GROMACS .gro file of C-alpha atoms in nm:
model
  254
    1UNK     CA    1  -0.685  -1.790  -1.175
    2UNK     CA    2  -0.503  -1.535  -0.993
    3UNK     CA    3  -0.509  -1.639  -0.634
    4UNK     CA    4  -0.702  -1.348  -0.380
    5UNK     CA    5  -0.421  -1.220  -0.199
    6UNK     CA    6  -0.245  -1.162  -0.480
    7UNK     CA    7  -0.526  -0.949  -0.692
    8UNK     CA    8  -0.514  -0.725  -0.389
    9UNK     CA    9  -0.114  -0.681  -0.421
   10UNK     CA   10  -0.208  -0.618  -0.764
   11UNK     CA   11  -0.449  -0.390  -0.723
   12UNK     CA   12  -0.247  -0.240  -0.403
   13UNK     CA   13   0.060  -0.191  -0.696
   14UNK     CA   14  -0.200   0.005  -0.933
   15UNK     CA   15  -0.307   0.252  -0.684
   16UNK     CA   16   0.044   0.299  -0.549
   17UNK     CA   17   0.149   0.387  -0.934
   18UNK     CA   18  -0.158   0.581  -0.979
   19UNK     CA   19  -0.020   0.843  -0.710
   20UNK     CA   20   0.379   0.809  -0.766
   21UNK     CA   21   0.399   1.141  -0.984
   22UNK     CA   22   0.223   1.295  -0.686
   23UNK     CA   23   0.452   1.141  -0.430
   24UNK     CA   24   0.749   1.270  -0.621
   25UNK     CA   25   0.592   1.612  -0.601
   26UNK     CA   26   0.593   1.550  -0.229
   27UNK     CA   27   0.898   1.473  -0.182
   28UNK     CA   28   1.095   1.764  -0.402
   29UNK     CA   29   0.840   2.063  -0.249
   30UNK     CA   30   0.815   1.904   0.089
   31UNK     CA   31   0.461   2.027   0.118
   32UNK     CA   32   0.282   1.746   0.213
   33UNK     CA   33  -0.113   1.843   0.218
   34UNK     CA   34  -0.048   2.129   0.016
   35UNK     CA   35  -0.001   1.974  -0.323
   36UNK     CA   36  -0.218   1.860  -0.560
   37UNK     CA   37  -0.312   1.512  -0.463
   38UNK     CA   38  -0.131   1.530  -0.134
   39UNK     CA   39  -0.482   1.424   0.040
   40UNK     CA   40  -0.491   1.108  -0.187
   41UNK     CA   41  -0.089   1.075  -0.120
   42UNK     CA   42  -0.201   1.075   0.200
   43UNK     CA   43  -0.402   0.757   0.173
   44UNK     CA   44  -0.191   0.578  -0.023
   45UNK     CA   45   0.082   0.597   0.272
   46UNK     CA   46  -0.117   0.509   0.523
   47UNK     CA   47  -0.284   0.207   0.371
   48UNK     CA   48   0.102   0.066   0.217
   49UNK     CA   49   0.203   0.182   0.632
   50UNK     CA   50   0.487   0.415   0.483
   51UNK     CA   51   0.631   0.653   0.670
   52UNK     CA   52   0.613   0.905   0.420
   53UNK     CA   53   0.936   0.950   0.251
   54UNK     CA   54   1.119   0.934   0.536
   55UNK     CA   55   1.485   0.712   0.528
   56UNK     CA   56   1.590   0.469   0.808
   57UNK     CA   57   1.847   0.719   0.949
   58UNK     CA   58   1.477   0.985   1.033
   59UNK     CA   59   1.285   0.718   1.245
   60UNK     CA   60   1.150   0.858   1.535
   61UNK     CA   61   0.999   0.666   1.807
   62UNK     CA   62   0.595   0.721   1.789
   63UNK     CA   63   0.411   0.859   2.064
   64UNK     CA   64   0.140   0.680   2.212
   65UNK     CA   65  -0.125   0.969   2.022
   66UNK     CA   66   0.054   0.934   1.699
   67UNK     CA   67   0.045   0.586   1.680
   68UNK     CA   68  -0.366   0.571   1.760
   69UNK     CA   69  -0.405   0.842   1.527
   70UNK     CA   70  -0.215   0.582   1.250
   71UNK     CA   71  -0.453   0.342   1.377
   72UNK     CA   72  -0.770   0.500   1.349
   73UNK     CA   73  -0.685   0.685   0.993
   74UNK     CA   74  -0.592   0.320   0.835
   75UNK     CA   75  -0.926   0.153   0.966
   76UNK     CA   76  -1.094   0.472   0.821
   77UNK     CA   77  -0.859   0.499   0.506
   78UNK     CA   78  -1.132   0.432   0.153
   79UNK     CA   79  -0.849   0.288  -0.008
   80UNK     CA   80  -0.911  -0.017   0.200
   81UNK     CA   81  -1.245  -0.023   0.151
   82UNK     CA   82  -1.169   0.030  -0.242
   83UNK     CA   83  -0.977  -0.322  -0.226
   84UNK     CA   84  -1.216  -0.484  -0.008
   85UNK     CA   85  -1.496  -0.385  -0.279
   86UNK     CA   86  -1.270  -0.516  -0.597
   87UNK     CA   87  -1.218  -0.812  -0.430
   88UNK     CA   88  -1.533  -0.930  -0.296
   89UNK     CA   89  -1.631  -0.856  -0.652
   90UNK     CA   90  -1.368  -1.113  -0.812
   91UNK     CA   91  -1.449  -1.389  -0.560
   92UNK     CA   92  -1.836  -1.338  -0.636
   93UNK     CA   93  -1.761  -1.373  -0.992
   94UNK     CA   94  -1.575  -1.693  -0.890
   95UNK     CA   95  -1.839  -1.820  -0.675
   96UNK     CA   96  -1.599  -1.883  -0.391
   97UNK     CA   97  -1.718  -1.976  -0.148
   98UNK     CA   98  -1.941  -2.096  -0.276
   99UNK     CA   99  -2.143  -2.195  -0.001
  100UNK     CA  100  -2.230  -1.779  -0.025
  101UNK     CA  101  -2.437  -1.811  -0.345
  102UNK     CA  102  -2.457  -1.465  -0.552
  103UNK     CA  103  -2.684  -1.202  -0.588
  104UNK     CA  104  -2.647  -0.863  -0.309
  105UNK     CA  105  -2.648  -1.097  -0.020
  106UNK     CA  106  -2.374  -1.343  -0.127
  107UNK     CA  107  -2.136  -1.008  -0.198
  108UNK     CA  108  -2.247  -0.842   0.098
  109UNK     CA  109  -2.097  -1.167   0.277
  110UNK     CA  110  -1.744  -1.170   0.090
  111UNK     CA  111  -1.723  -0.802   0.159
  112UNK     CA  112  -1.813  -0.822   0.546
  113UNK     CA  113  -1.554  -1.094   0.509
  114UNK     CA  114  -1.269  -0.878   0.375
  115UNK     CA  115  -1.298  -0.600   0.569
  116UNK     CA  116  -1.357  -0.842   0.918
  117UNK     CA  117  -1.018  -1.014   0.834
  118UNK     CA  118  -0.835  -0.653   0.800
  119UNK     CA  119  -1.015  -0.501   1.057
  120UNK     CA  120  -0.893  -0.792   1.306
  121UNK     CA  121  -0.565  -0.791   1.189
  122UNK     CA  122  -0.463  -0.451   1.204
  123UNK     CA  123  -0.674  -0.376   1.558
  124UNK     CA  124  -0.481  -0.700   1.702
  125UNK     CA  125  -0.106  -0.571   1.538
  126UNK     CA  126  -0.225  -0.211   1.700
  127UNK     CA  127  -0.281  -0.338   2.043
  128UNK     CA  128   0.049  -0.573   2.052
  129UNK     CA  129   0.249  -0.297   1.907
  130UNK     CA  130   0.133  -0.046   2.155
  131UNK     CA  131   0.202  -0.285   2.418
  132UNK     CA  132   0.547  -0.345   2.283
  133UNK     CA  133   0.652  -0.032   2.141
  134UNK     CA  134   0.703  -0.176   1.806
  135UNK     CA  135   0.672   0.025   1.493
  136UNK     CA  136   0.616  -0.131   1.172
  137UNK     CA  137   0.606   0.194   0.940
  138UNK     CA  138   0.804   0.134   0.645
  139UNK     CA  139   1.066   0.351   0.648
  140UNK     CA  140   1.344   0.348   0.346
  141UNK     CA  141   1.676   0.204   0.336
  142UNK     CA  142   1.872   0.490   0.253
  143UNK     CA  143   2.090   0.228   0.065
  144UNK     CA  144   2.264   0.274  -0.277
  145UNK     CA  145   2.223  -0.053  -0.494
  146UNK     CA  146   1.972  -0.278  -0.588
  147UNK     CA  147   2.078  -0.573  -0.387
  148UNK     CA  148   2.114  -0.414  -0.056
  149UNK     CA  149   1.761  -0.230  -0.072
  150UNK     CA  150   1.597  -0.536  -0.203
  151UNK     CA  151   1.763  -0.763   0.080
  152UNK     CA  152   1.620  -0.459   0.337
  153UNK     CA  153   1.292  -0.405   0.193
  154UNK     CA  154   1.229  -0.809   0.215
  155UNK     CA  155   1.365  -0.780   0.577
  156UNK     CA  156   1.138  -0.522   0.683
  157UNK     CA  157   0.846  -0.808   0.626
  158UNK     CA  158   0.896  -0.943   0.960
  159UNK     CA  159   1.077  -0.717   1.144
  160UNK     CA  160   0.943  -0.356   1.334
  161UNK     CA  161   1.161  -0.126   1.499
  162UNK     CA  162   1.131  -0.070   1.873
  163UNK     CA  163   1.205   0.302   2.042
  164UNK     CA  164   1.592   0.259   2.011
  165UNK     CA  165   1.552   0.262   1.627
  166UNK     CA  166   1.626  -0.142   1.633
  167UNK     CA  167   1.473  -0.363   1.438
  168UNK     CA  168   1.314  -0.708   1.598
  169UNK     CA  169   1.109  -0.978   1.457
  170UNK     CA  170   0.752  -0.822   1.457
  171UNK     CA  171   0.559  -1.002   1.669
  172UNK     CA  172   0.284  -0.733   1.633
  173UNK     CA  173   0.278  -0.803   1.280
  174UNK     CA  174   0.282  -1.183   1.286
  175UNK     CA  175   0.053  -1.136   1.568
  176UNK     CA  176  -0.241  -0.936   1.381
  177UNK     CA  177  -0.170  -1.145   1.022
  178UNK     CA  178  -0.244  -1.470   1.204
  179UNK     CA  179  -0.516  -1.341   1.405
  180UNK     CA  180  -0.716  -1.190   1.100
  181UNK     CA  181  -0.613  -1.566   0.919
  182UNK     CA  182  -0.766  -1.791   1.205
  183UNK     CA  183  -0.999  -1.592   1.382
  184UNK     CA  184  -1.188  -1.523   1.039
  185UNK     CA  185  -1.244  -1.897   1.034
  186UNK     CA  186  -1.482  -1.855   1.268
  187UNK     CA  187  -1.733  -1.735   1.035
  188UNK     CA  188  -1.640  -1.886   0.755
  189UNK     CA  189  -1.823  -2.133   0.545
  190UNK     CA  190  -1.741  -2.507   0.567
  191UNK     CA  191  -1.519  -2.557   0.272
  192UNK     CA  192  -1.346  -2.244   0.424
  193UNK     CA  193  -1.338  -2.286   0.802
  194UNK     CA  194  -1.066  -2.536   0.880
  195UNK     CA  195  -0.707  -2.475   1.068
  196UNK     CA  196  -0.529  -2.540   0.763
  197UNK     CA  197  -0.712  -2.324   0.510
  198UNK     CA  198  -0.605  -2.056   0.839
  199UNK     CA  199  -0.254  -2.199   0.792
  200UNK     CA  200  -0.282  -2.111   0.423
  201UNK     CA  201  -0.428  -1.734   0.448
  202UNK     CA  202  -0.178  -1.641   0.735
  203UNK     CA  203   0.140  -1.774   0.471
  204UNK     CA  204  -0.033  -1.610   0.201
  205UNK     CA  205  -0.036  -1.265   0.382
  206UNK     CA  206   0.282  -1.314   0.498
  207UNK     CA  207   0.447  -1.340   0.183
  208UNK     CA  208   0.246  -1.104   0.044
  209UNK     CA  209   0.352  -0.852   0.280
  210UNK     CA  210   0.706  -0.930   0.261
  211UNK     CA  211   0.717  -0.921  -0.154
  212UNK     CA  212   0.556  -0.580  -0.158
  213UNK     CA  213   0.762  -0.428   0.094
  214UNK     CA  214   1.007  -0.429  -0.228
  215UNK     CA  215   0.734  -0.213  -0.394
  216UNK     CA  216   0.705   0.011  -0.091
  217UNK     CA  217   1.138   0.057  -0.112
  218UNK     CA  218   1.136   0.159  -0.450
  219UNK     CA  219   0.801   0.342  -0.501
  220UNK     CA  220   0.969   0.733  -0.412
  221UNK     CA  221   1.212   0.667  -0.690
  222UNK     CA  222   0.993   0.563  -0.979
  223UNK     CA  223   0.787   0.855  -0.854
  224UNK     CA  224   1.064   1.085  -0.925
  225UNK     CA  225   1.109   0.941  -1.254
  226UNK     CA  226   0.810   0.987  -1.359
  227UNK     CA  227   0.771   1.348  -1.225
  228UNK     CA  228   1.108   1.413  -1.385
  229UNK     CA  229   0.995   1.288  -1.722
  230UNK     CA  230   0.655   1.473  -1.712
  231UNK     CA  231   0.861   1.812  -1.619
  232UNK     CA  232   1.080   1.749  -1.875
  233UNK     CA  233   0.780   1.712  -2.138
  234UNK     CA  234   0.656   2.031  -2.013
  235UNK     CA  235   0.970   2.249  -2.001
  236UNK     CA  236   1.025   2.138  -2.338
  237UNK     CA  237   1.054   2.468  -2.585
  238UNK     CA  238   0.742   2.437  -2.897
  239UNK     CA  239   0.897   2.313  -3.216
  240UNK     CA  240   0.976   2.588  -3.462
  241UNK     CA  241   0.791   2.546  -3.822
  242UNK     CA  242   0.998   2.632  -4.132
  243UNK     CA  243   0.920   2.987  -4.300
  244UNK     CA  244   0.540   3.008  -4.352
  245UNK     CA  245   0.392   2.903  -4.725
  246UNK     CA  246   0.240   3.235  -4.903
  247UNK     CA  247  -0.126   3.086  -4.931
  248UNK     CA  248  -0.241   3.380  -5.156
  249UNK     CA  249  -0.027   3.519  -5.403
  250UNK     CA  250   0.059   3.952  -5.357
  251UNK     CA  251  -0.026   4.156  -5.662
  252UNK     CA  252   0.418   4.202  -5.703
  253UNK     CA  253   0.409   3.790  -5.712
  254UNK     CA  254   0.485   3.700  -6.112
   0.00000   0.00000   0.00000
């Protein structure tokens, strides 16, 4: 069975590919809202916490408005509420817990418990990151080479950058992952409520967030491979047919 945190990096992944054509779109018109799908583009951002297309070398510190605006869009953004709904659904067909029974009521539960856990973690990496002026947009390398993004993007788990445009170890982030891990014990069921099954959701996130900040590096460019490959489809002159057969003889045919 594919463990919970990781159906929701997989279904995280699908979405994100789902809009990467549109992304692409984004980035070569710079039109943001304008294009087709920018609205959905626009979702997709700010539940991955991009910031946009923009490089490393771009970052600007956030003002105070900006960053409850972020805030307030992500714990409003359906895209969460899209994975909170697919997963609830697996664990229900799983029975775990399984102290929460099934029918409406024992979904209801795993859903309330889903979006509790994500609602506490990103209100409690908000507050901390207001307080110390971190910023944990992703933002991207603006490397050349496989190695060197990848060893960046896996960085930029843990690490936020602060108003000089330096990057620290996140304790916003860590802050709000463990938070939504233990504090979500609270209403958990007994097979789920102890420190260590905390111990195990925090690492779980944690990684999780780390591996698909590799997505998040390389997402713009398969965009513009695929938006490249679709415009070269369409650009692509009609095939020519050889001379046309004479379906009915003329009355000077032999």
């Amino acid at each position: 069975m594919i463990a919970p945190r990781s159906r929701s990096a997989l279904l995280a992944i699908l979405l994100a590919l789902a809009f990467t054509p549109a992304l692409a779109a984004q980035v070569d018109t710079n039109q943001g809202e304008a294009n087709p799908g920018g609205k959905g583009i626009g979702y997709l951002l700010n539940y991955l916490n991009m910031a946009g297309t923009e490089r490393a070398s771009q970052f600007q510190p956030l003002t105070e408005r900006e960053r409850t605006r972020l805030y307030l869009k992500t714990m409003a953004n359906p895209l969460g509420y899209v994975k909170a709904a697919f997963s609830a659904g697996i664990n229900q067909w799983e029975d775990k817990p399984e102290e929460w029974e099934q029918g409406a009521s024992g979904y209801g539960k795993r859903f309330a418990d889903i979006v509790g856990q994500y609602s506490i973690q990103r209100t409690v990496t908000f507050g901390l990151s207001s307080a110390l002026h971190e910023d944990n947009r992703y933002f991207n390398s603006g490397k050349t080479g496989v190695r060197p993004r990848t060893a960046y993007a896996l960085s930029s788990g843990i690490l936020a950058r602060h108003d000089d445009g330096k990057r620290y170890l996140s304790i916003s982030q860590i802050g709000g992952v463990a938070a939504g891990a233990f504090l979500s014990r609270l209403w958990q069921p007994p097979s789920q409520s102890s420190a260590g099954d905390g111990a195990v959701s925090f690492g779980i996130t944690m990684g999780s967030n780390i591996g698909f900040s590799v997505v998040k590096e390389f997402l713009p460019d398969l965009g513009r491979a695929l938006a490249k490959k679709q415009r070269s489809r369409s650009n692509a002159p009609p095939a020519t047919s050889g001379p046309a057969e004479k379906l009915v003889p003329s009355a000077h045919d032999d």
